[in-house]
Amino acid sequence: MTADNLTLVRHPLVQHKLTILRNKETPTAQFRQVFREIAFVLGCEATRDLALGAVEIETPLERGSFPYLEGKKLCFVSILRAGNGFLDGLLDLVPSARVGHVGIERDEETLQPKLYYFKAPDHLSERQVILLDPMLATGGTAIEAAAALKKAGATRIKFLCLVAAPEGVAAFGEAHPDIPIIAAALDRRLNKVGYILPGLGDAGDRIYGTKG
Ligand code: URA
């Protein structure tokens, strides 16, 4: 299943690196390094339509007008904690980008996702915002994070993940039809406890080595 709101990045380097991330034998240090690399390539896709203006400069040979990014600096927003895995690679690509963080936890009573932390740069309404979470599973966390960004003024948002489940793509698309999703893969489905199959396991645990 593919959806209108989903772009799959089929670049061979992305697919190769994703296989390394999926492999349960990949050690933590390599996982982090490869995540950094895949983030860089996915970042190229996520930023492909940034607005370009022009600037007058002199090359060593002559003067001319050349393309130059215009507008406010773009903003990466990490959904804690696994979204942080994207930051090194994306900041390699766009070192001047601003960075925000969103923390979402499950409310013990309602079992619904609940915002517990939000910090984002000023002038969100004037920035391209790229929301980050490696796994789009049920979509609950990403939906809540995107809603918090909109509440804070963001109008141009993209959602970047590594692996998406059909259930998450559908739910996110219904809640935020204006937000494109960019992913390296659309996997089969969720299991009973909300993990993506075949997936890569718990992305936070794989990045930070907090299990095994
Ligand atoms: N979060 C993860 O880290 N992995 C999944 O498979 C689903 C949600």
PDB file of C-alpha atoms and ligand atoms in Angstrom:
ATOM      1  CA  MET A   1       0.000   0.000   0.000  1.00  0.00           C
ATOM      2  CA  THR A   2       1.223   3.462  -0.766  1.00  0.00           C
ATOM      3  CA  ALA A   3      -0.538   6.678   0.000  1.00  0.00           C
ATOM      4  CA  ASP A   4      -0.558  10.124  -1.571  1.00  0.00           C
ATOM      5  CA  ASN A   5       1.091  11.612   1.485  1.00  0.00           C
ATOM      6  CA  LEU A   6       4.031   9.162   1.447  1.00  0.00           C
ATOM      7  CA  THR A   7       7.327   9.453  -0.456  1.00  0.00           C
ATOM      8  CA  LEU A   8       9.574   6.392  -0.322  1.00  0.00           C
ATOM      9  CA  VAL A   9      13.253   7.087  -0.907  1.00  0.00           C
ATOM     10  CA  ARG A  10      14.439   4.220  -3.087  1.00  0.00           C
ATOM     11  CA  HIS A  11      18.032   5.404  -3.483  1.00  0.00           C
ATOM     12  CA  PRO A  12      20.265   2.294  -3.381  1.00  0.00           C
ATOM     13  CA  LEU A  13      22.445   3.741  -0.618  1.00  0.00           C
ATOM     14  CA  VAL A  14      19.357   4.311   1.533  1.00  0.00           C
ATOM     15  CA  GLN A  15      18.113   0.760   0.942  1.00  0.00           C
ATOM     16  CA  HIS A  16      21.559  -0.746   1.626  1.00  0.00           C
ATOM     17  CA  LYS A  17      22.014   1.241   4.842  1.00  0.00           C
ATOM     18  CA  LEU A  18      18.509   0.390   6.013  1.00  0.00           C
ATOM     19  CA  THR A  19      19.303  -3.316   5.703  1.00  0.00           C
ATOM     20  CA  ILE A  20      22.315  -2.794   7.986  1.00  0.00           C
ATOM     21  CA  LEU A  21      20.050  -1.032  10.497  1.00  0.00           C
ATOM     22  CA  ARG A  22      17.476  -3.827  10.326  1.00  0.00           C
ATOM     23  CA  ASN A  23      20.081  -6.525  10.997  1.00  0.00           C
ATOM     24  CA  LYS A  24      19.923  -7.506  14.673  1.00  0.00           C
ATOM     25  CA  GLU A  25      23.653  -8.339  14.575  1.00  0.00           C
ATOM     26  CA  THR A  26      24.629  -4.728  13.820  1.00  0.00           C
ATOM     27  CA  PRO A  27      26.464  -3.412  16.884  1.00  0.00           C
ATOM     28  CA  THR A  28      25.514  -0.106  18.516  1.00  0.00           C
ATOM     29  CA  ALA A  29      28.486   1.893  17.229  1.00  0.00           C
ATOM     30  CA  GLN A  30      27.854   0.822  13.624  1.00  0.00           C
ATOM     31  CA  PHE A  31      24.116   1.380  14.036  1.00  0.00           C
ATOM     32  CA  ARG A  32      24.769   5.003  15.057  1.00  0.00           C
ATOM     33  CA  GLN A  33      27.231   5.614  12.251  1.00  0.00           C
ATOM     34  CA  VAL A  34      24.943   4.162   9.584  1.00  0.00           C
ATOM     35  CA  PHE A  35      21.965   6.062  10.998  1.00  0.00           C
ATOM     36  CA  ARG A  36      23.997   9.247  10.633  1.00  0.00           C
ATOM     37  CA  GLU A  37      24.749   8.360   7.000  1.00  0.00           C
ATOM     38  CA  ILE A  38      21.184   7.429   6.061  1.00  0.00           C
ATOM     39  CA  ALA A  39      19.892  10.592   7.750  1.00  0.00           C
ATOM     40  CA  PHE A  40      22.145  12.645   5.482  1.00  0.00           C
ATOM     41  CA  VAL A  41      20.736  11.061   2.310  1.00  0.00           C
ATOM     42  CA  LEU A  42      17.120  11.201   3.521  1.00  0.00           C
ATOM     43  CA  GLY A  43      17.737  14.828   4.438  1.00  0.00           C
ATOM     44  CA  CYS A  44      18.585  15.566   0.790  1.00  0.00           C
ATOM     45  CA  GLU A  45      15.124  14.298  -0.180  1.00  0.00           C
ATOM     46  CA  ALA A  46      13.373  16.158   2.620  1.00  0.00           C
ATOM     47  CA  THR A  47      15.008  19.457   1.631  1.00  0.00           C
ATOM     48  CA  ARG A  48      14.700  19.135  -2.137  1.00  0.00           C
ATOM     49  CA  ASP A  49      12.127  21.943  -2.430  1.00  0.00           C
ATOM     50  CA  LEU A  50      13.709  24.541  -0.144  1.00  0.00           C
ATOM     51  CA  ALA A  51      13.211  28.002  -1.604  1.00  0.00           C
ATOM     52  CA  LEU A  52      16.143  29.399  -3.558  1.00  0.00           C
ATOM     53  CA  GLY A  53      16.795  33.058  -4.174  1.00  0.00           C
ATOM     54  CA  ALA A  54      19.867  34.554  -5.790  1.00  0.00           C
ATOM     55  CA  VAL A  55      22.983  36.281  -4.554  1.00  0.00           C
ATOM     56  CA  GLU A  56      25.527  38.381  -6.383  1.00  0.00           C
ATOM     57  CA  ILE A  57      29.085  37.134  -5.872  1.00  0.00           C
ATOM     58  CA  GLU A  58      32.415  37.180  -7.617  1.00  0.00           C
ATOM     59  CA  THR A  59      34.051  33.945  -8.636  1.00  0.00           C
ATOM     60  CA  PRO A  60      37.825  34.184  -9.132  1.00  0.00           C
ATOM     61  CA  LEU A  61      36.987  34.907 -12.787  1.00  0.00           C
ATOM     62  CA  GLU A  62      33.846  37.025 -12.958  1.00  0.00           C
ATOM     63  CA  ARG A  63      30.853  38.510 -11.205  1.00  0.00           C
ATOM     64  CA  GLY A  64      27.427  36.889 -11.408  1.00  0.00           C
ATOM     65  CA  SER A  65      24.151  36.008  -9.758  1.00  0.00           C
ATOM     66  CA  PHE A  66      23.922  32.515  -8.258  1.00  0.00           C
ATOM     67  CA  PRO A  67      21.361  30.410  -6.352  1.00  0.00           C
ATOM     68  CA  TYR A  68      21.311  30.813  -2.582  1.00  0.00           C
ATOM     69  CA  LEU A  69      18.843  29.574   0.034  1.00  0.00           C
ATOM     70  CA  GLU A  70      16.415  32.264   1.079  1.00  0.00           C
ATOM     71  CA  GLY A  71      14.153  32.743   4.068  1.00  0.00           C
ATOM     72  CA  LYS A  72      14.549  31.787   7.697  1.00  0.00           C
ATOM     73  CA  LYS A  73      16.749  28.840   8.636  1.00  0.00           C
ATOM     74  CA  LEU A  74      14.990  25.524   8.483  1.00  0.00           C
ATOM     75  CA  CYS A  75      14.151  23.689  11.662  1.00  0.00           C
ATOM     76  CA  PHE A  76      14.563  20.017  12.548  1.00  0.00           C
ATOM     77  CA  VAL A  77      12.323  18.865  15.360  1.00  0.00           C
ATOM     78  CA  SER A  78      13.225  15.618  17.093  1.00  0.00           C
ATOM     79  CA  ILE A  79      10.583  13.520  18.809  1.00  0.00           C
ATOM     80  CA  LEU A  80      12.410  12.279  21.924  1.00  0.00           C
ATOM     81  CA  ARG A  81      14.266  10.115  22.196  1.00  0.00           C
ATOM     82  CA  ALA A  82      14.734   8.151  18.969  1.00  0.00           C
ATOM     83  CA  GLY A  83      14.300  11.240  16.773  1.00  0.00           C
ATOM     84  CA  ASN A  84      17.660  12.441  18.096  1.00  0.00           C
ATOM     85  CA  GLY A  85      19.256   9.661  16.049  1.00  0.00           C
ATOM     86  CA  PHE A  86      18.554  11.751  12.940  1.00  0.00           C
ATOM     87  CA  LEU A  87      20.174  14.940  14.200  1.00  0.00           C
ATOM     88  CA  ASP A  88      23.887  14.295  13.613  1.00  0.00           C
ATOM     89  CA  GLY A  89      23.394  13.349   9.958  1.00  0.00           C
ATOM     90  CA  LEU A  90      20.925  16.133   9.258  1.00  0.00           C
ATOM     91  CA  LEU A  91      23.133  18.741  10.897  1.00  0.00           C
ATOM     92  CA  ASP A  92      26.069  17.477   8.806  1.00  0.00           C
ATOM     93  CA  LEU A  93      23.859  18.336   5.817  1.00  0.00           C
ATOM     94  CA  VAL A  94      22.465  21.660   7.116  1.00  0.00           C
ATOM     95  CA  PRO A  95      24.778  22.886   9.893  1.00  0.00           C
ATOM     96  CA  SER A  96      22.905  26.175  10.320  1.00  0.00           C
ATOM     97  CA  ALA A  97      19.506  24.546  10.888  1.00  0.00           C
ATOM     98  CA  ARG A  98      17.653  25.261  14.115  1.00  0.00           C
ATOM     99  CA  VAL A  99      16.618  22.331  16.305  1.00  0.00           C
ATOM    100  CA  GLY A 100      13.530  21.750  18.398  1.00  0.00           C
ATOM    101  CA  HIS A 101      12.563  18.869  20.702  1.00  0.00           C
ATOM    102  CA  VAL A 102       9.212  17.335  21.495  1.00  0.00           C
ATOM    103  CA  GLY A 103       8.584  14.828  24.274  1.00  0.00           C
ATOM    104  CA  ILE A 104       5.470  12.651  24.165  1.00  0.00           C
ATOM    105  CA  GLU A 105       4.511  10.036  26.748  1.00  0.00           C
ATOM    106  CA  ARG A 106       1.570   7.764  27.200  1.00  0.00           C
ATOM    107  CA  ASP A 107      -0.979   9.083  29.711  1.00  0.00           C
ATOM    108  CA  GLU A 108      -1.408   6.259  32.250  1.00  0.00           C
ATOM    109  CA  GLU A 109      -5.142   6.940  32.647  1.00  0.00           C
ATOM    110  CA  THR A 110      -6.341   7.652  29.110  1.00  0.00           C
ATOM    111  CA  LEU A 111      -3.557   5.627  27.412  1.00  0.00           C
ATOM    112  CA  GLN A 112      -3.426   8.461  24.865  1.00  0.00           C
ATOM    113  CA  PRO A 113      -0.175  10.182  23.844  1.00  0.00           C
ATOM    114  CA  LYS A 114       0.452  13.278  25.963  1.00  0.00           C
ATOM    115  CA  LEU A 115       2.903  16.135  25.422  1.00  0.00           C
ATOM    116  CA  TYR A 116       5.363  16.555  28.332  1.00  0.00           C
ATOM    117  CA  TYR A 117       8.089  18.649  26.687  1.00  0.00           C
ATOM    118  CA  PHE A 118       8.151  21.193  23.879  1.00  0.00           C
ATOM    119  CA  LYS A 119      10.975  23.503  22.878  1.00  0.00           C
ATOM    120  CA  ALA A 120      11.223  25.036  19.427  1.00  0.00           C
ATOM    121  CA  PRO A 121      12.908  28.073  17.896  1.00  0.00           C
ATOM    122  CA  ASP A 122      11.052  31.353  17.348  1.00  0.00           C
ATOM    123  CA  HIS A 123       9.373  32.274  14.056  1.00  0.00           C
ATOM    124  CA  LEU A 124       8.201  28.713  13.381  1.00  0.00           C
ATOM    125  CA  SER A 125       5.590  30.046  10.961  1.00  0.00           C
ATOM    126  CA  GLU A 126       8.366  31.310   8.670  1.00  0.00           C
ATOM    127  CA  ARG A 127      10.421  28.123   8.682  1.00  0.00           C
ATOM    128  CA  GLN A 128      10.325  24.817   6.869  1.00  0.00           C
ATOM    129  CA  VAL A 129       9.966  22.373   9.766  1.00  0.00           C
ATOM    130  CA  ILE A 130      11.066  18.737   9.470  1.00  0.00           C
ATOM    131  CA  LEU A 131       9.670  16.523  12.200  1.00  0.00           C
ATOM    132  CA  LEU A 132      11.796  13.466  13.014  1.00  0.00           C
ATOM    133  CA  ASP A 133      11.007  10.039  14.366  1.00  0.00           C
ATOM    134  CA  PRO A 134      12.599   6.885  12.924  1.00  0.00           C
ATOM    135  CA  MET A 135       9.524   4.665  13.287  1.00  0.00           C
ATOM    136  CA  LEU A 136       5.998   5.629  12.170  1.00  0.00           C
ATOM    137  CA  ALA A 137       4.119   2.837  13.936  1.00  0.00           C
ATOM    138  CA  THR A 138       0.549   3.594  15.125  1.00  0.00           C
ATOM    139  CA  GLY A 139       1.136   7.260  14.333  1.00  0.00           C
ATOM    140  CA  GLY A 140      -0.129   8.450  17.733  1.00  0.00           C
ATOM    141  CA  THR A 141       3.109  10.134  18.794  1.00  0.00           C
ATOM    142  CA  ALA A 142       3.767  11.772  15.445  1.00  0.00           C
ATOM    143  CA  ILE A 143       0.168  13.041  15.249  1.00  0.00           C
ATOM    144  CA  GLU A 144       0.470  14.647  18.685  1.00  0.00           C
ATOM    145  CA  ALA A 145       3.893  16.141  17.911  1.00  0.00           C
ATOM    146  CA  ALA A 146       2.672  17.625  14.626  1.00  0.00           C
ATOM    147  CA  ALA A 147      -0.350  19.097  16.408  1.00  0.00           C
ATOM    148  CA  ALA A 148       1.956  20.730  18.967  1.00  0.00           C
ATOM    149  CA  LEU A 149       4.053  22.224  16.167  1.00  0.00           C
ATOM    150  CA  LYS A 150       0.983  23.632  14.452  1.00  0.00           C
ATOM    151  CA  LYS A 151      -0.196  25.080  17.756  1.00  0.00           C
ATOM    152  CA  ALA A 152       3.190  26.800  18.056  1.00  0.00           C
ATOM    153  CA  GLY A 153       2.709  28.360  14.608  1.00  0.00           C
ATOM    154  CA  ALA A 154       4.356  25.950  12.162  1.00  0.00           C
ATOM    155  CA  THR A 155       2.620  25.862   8.790  1.00  0.00           C
ATOM    156  CA  ARG A 156       5.184  24.118   6.564  1.00  0.00           C
ATOM    157  CA  ILE A 157       5.909  20.727   8.112  1.00  0.00           C
ATOM    158  CA  LYS A 158       7.297  17.478   6.713  1.00  0.00           C
ATOM    159  CA  PHE A 159       7.585  14.239   8.650  1.00  0.00           C
ATOM    160  CA  LEU A 160      10.768  12.207   8.163  1.00  0.00           C
ATOM    161  CA  CYS A 161      11.103   8.602   9.303  1.00  0.00           C
ATOM    162  CA  LEU A 162      13.099   5.508   8.418  1.00  0.00           C
ATOM    163  CA  VAL A 163      10.367   2.884   8.480  1.00  0.00           C
ATOM    164  CA  ALA A 164       6.621   3.418   8.260  1.00  0.00           C
ATOM    165  CA  ALA A 165       3.771   0.991   8.927  1.00  0.00           C
ATOM    166  CA  PRO A 166       0.641   1.189   6.758  1.00  0.00           C
ATOM    167  CA  GLU A 167      -1.416   1.787   9.935  1.00  0.00           C
ATOM    168  CA  GLY A 168       0.702   4.818  10.868  1.00  0.00           C
ATOM    169  CA  VAL A 169       0.698   6.286   7.366  1.00  0.00           C
ATOM    170  CA  ALA A 170      -3.108   6.057   7.247  1.00  0.00           C
ATOM    171  CA  ALA A 171      -3.655   7.534  10.717  1.00  0.00           C
ATOM    172  CA  PHE A 172      -1.131  10.334  10.228  1.00  0.00           C
ATOM    173  CA  GLY A 173      -2.543  11.163   6.787  1.00  0.00           C
ATOM    174  CA  GLU A 174      -6.032  11.400   8.232  1.00  0.00           C
ATOM    175  CA  ALA A 175      -4.962  13.687  11.089  1.00  0.00           C
ATOM    176  CA  HIS A 176      -2.528  15.823   9.076  1.00  0.00           C
ATOM    177  CA  PRO A 177      -3.300  15.552   5.343  1.00  0.00           C
ATOM    178  CA  ASP A 178      -1.177  18.660   4.730  1.00  0.00           C
ATOM    179  CA  ILE A 179       2.046  17.040   6.025  1.00  0.00           C
ATOM    180  CA  PRO A 180       4.046  14.906   3.581  1.00  0.00           C
ATOM    181  CA  ILE A 181       5.742  11.801   4.988  1.00  0.00           C
ATOM    182  CA  ILE A 182       9.193  10.801   3.760  1.00  0.00           C
ATOM    183  CA  ALA A 183      10.396   7.289   4.607  1.00  0.00           C
ATOM    184  CA  ALA A 184      13.040   4.789   3.531  1.00  0.00           C
ATOM    185  CA  ALA A 185      10.550   1.883   3.645  1.00  0.00           C
ATOM    186  CA  LEU A 186       6.901   1.019   4.078  1.00  0.00           C
ATOM    187  CA  ASP A 187       6.840  -2.229   6.045  1.00  0.00           C
ATOM    188  CA  ARG A 188       4.180  -4.926   6.300  1.00  0.00           C
ATOM    189  CA  ARG A 189       2.221  -4.189   9.472  1.00  0.00           C
ATOM    190  CA  LEU A 190       2.306  -3.728  13.239  1.00  0.00           C
ATOM    191  CA  ASN A 191       2.501  -6.654  15.640  1.00  0.00           C
ATOM    192  CA  LYS A 192       0.247  -6.979  18.703  1.00  0.00           C
ATOM    193  CA  VAL A 193       2.368  -4.662  20.814  1.00  0.00           C
ATOM    194  CA  GLY A 194       2.795  -1.975  18.188  1.00  0.00           C
ATOM    195  CA  TYR A 195       6.189  -2.896  16.745  1.00  0.00           C
ATOM    196  CA  ILE A 196       6.699  -2.663  13.011  1.00  0.00           C
ATOM    197  CA  LEU A 197       7.206  -5.948  11.078  1.00  0.00           C
ATOM    198  CA  PRO A 198       9.840  -6.606   9.861  1.00  0.00           C
ATOM    199  CA  GLY A 199      11.097  -3.248  11.166  1.00  0.00           C
ATOM    200  CA  LEU A 200      14.359  -2.839  13.027  1.00  0.00           C
ATOM    201  CA  GLY A 201      13.245  -3.277  16.620  1.00  0.00           C
ATOM    202  CA  ASP A 202      13.096  -0.474  19.148  1.00  0.00           C
ATOM    203  CA  ALA A 203      14.906   2.390  17.438  1.00  0.00           C
ATOM    204  CA  GLY A 204      15.771   4.158  20.713  1.00  0.00           C
ATOM    205  CA  ASP A 205      17.245   0.993  22.204  1.00  0.00           C
ATOM    206  CA  ARG A 206      19.233   0.318  19.037  1.00  0.00           C
ATOM    207  CA  ILE A 207      20.654   3.872  18.943  1.00  0.00           C
ATOM    208  CA  TYR A 208      21.474   4.124  22.623  1.00  0.00           C
ATOM    209  CA  GLY A 209      22.294   0.486  23.389  1.00  0.00           C
ATOM    210  CA  THR A 210      19.782   0.382  26.224  1.00  0.00           C
ATOM    211  CA  LYS A 211      18.845  -3.254  25.691  1.00  0.00           C
ATOM    212  CA  GLY A 212      20.996  -6.357  25.421  1.00  0.00           C
TER     213      GLY A 212
HETATM  214  N1  URA B   1       8.936   2.206  17.866  1.00  0.00           N
HETATM  215  C1  URA B   1      10.089   1.542  17.595  1.00  0.00           C
HETATM  216  O1  URA B   1      11.159   1.952  18.045  1.00  0.00           O
HETATM  217  N2  URA B   1      10.033   0.437  16.834  1.00  0.00           N
HETATM  218  C2  URA B   1       8.887  -0.033  16.316  1.00  0.00           C
HETATM  219  O2  URA B   1       8.905  -1.051  15.617  1.00  0.00           O
HETATM  220  C3  URA B   1       7.695   0.674  16.612  1.00  0.00           C
HETATM  221  C4  URA B   1       7.752   1.776  17.383  1.00  0.00           C
END
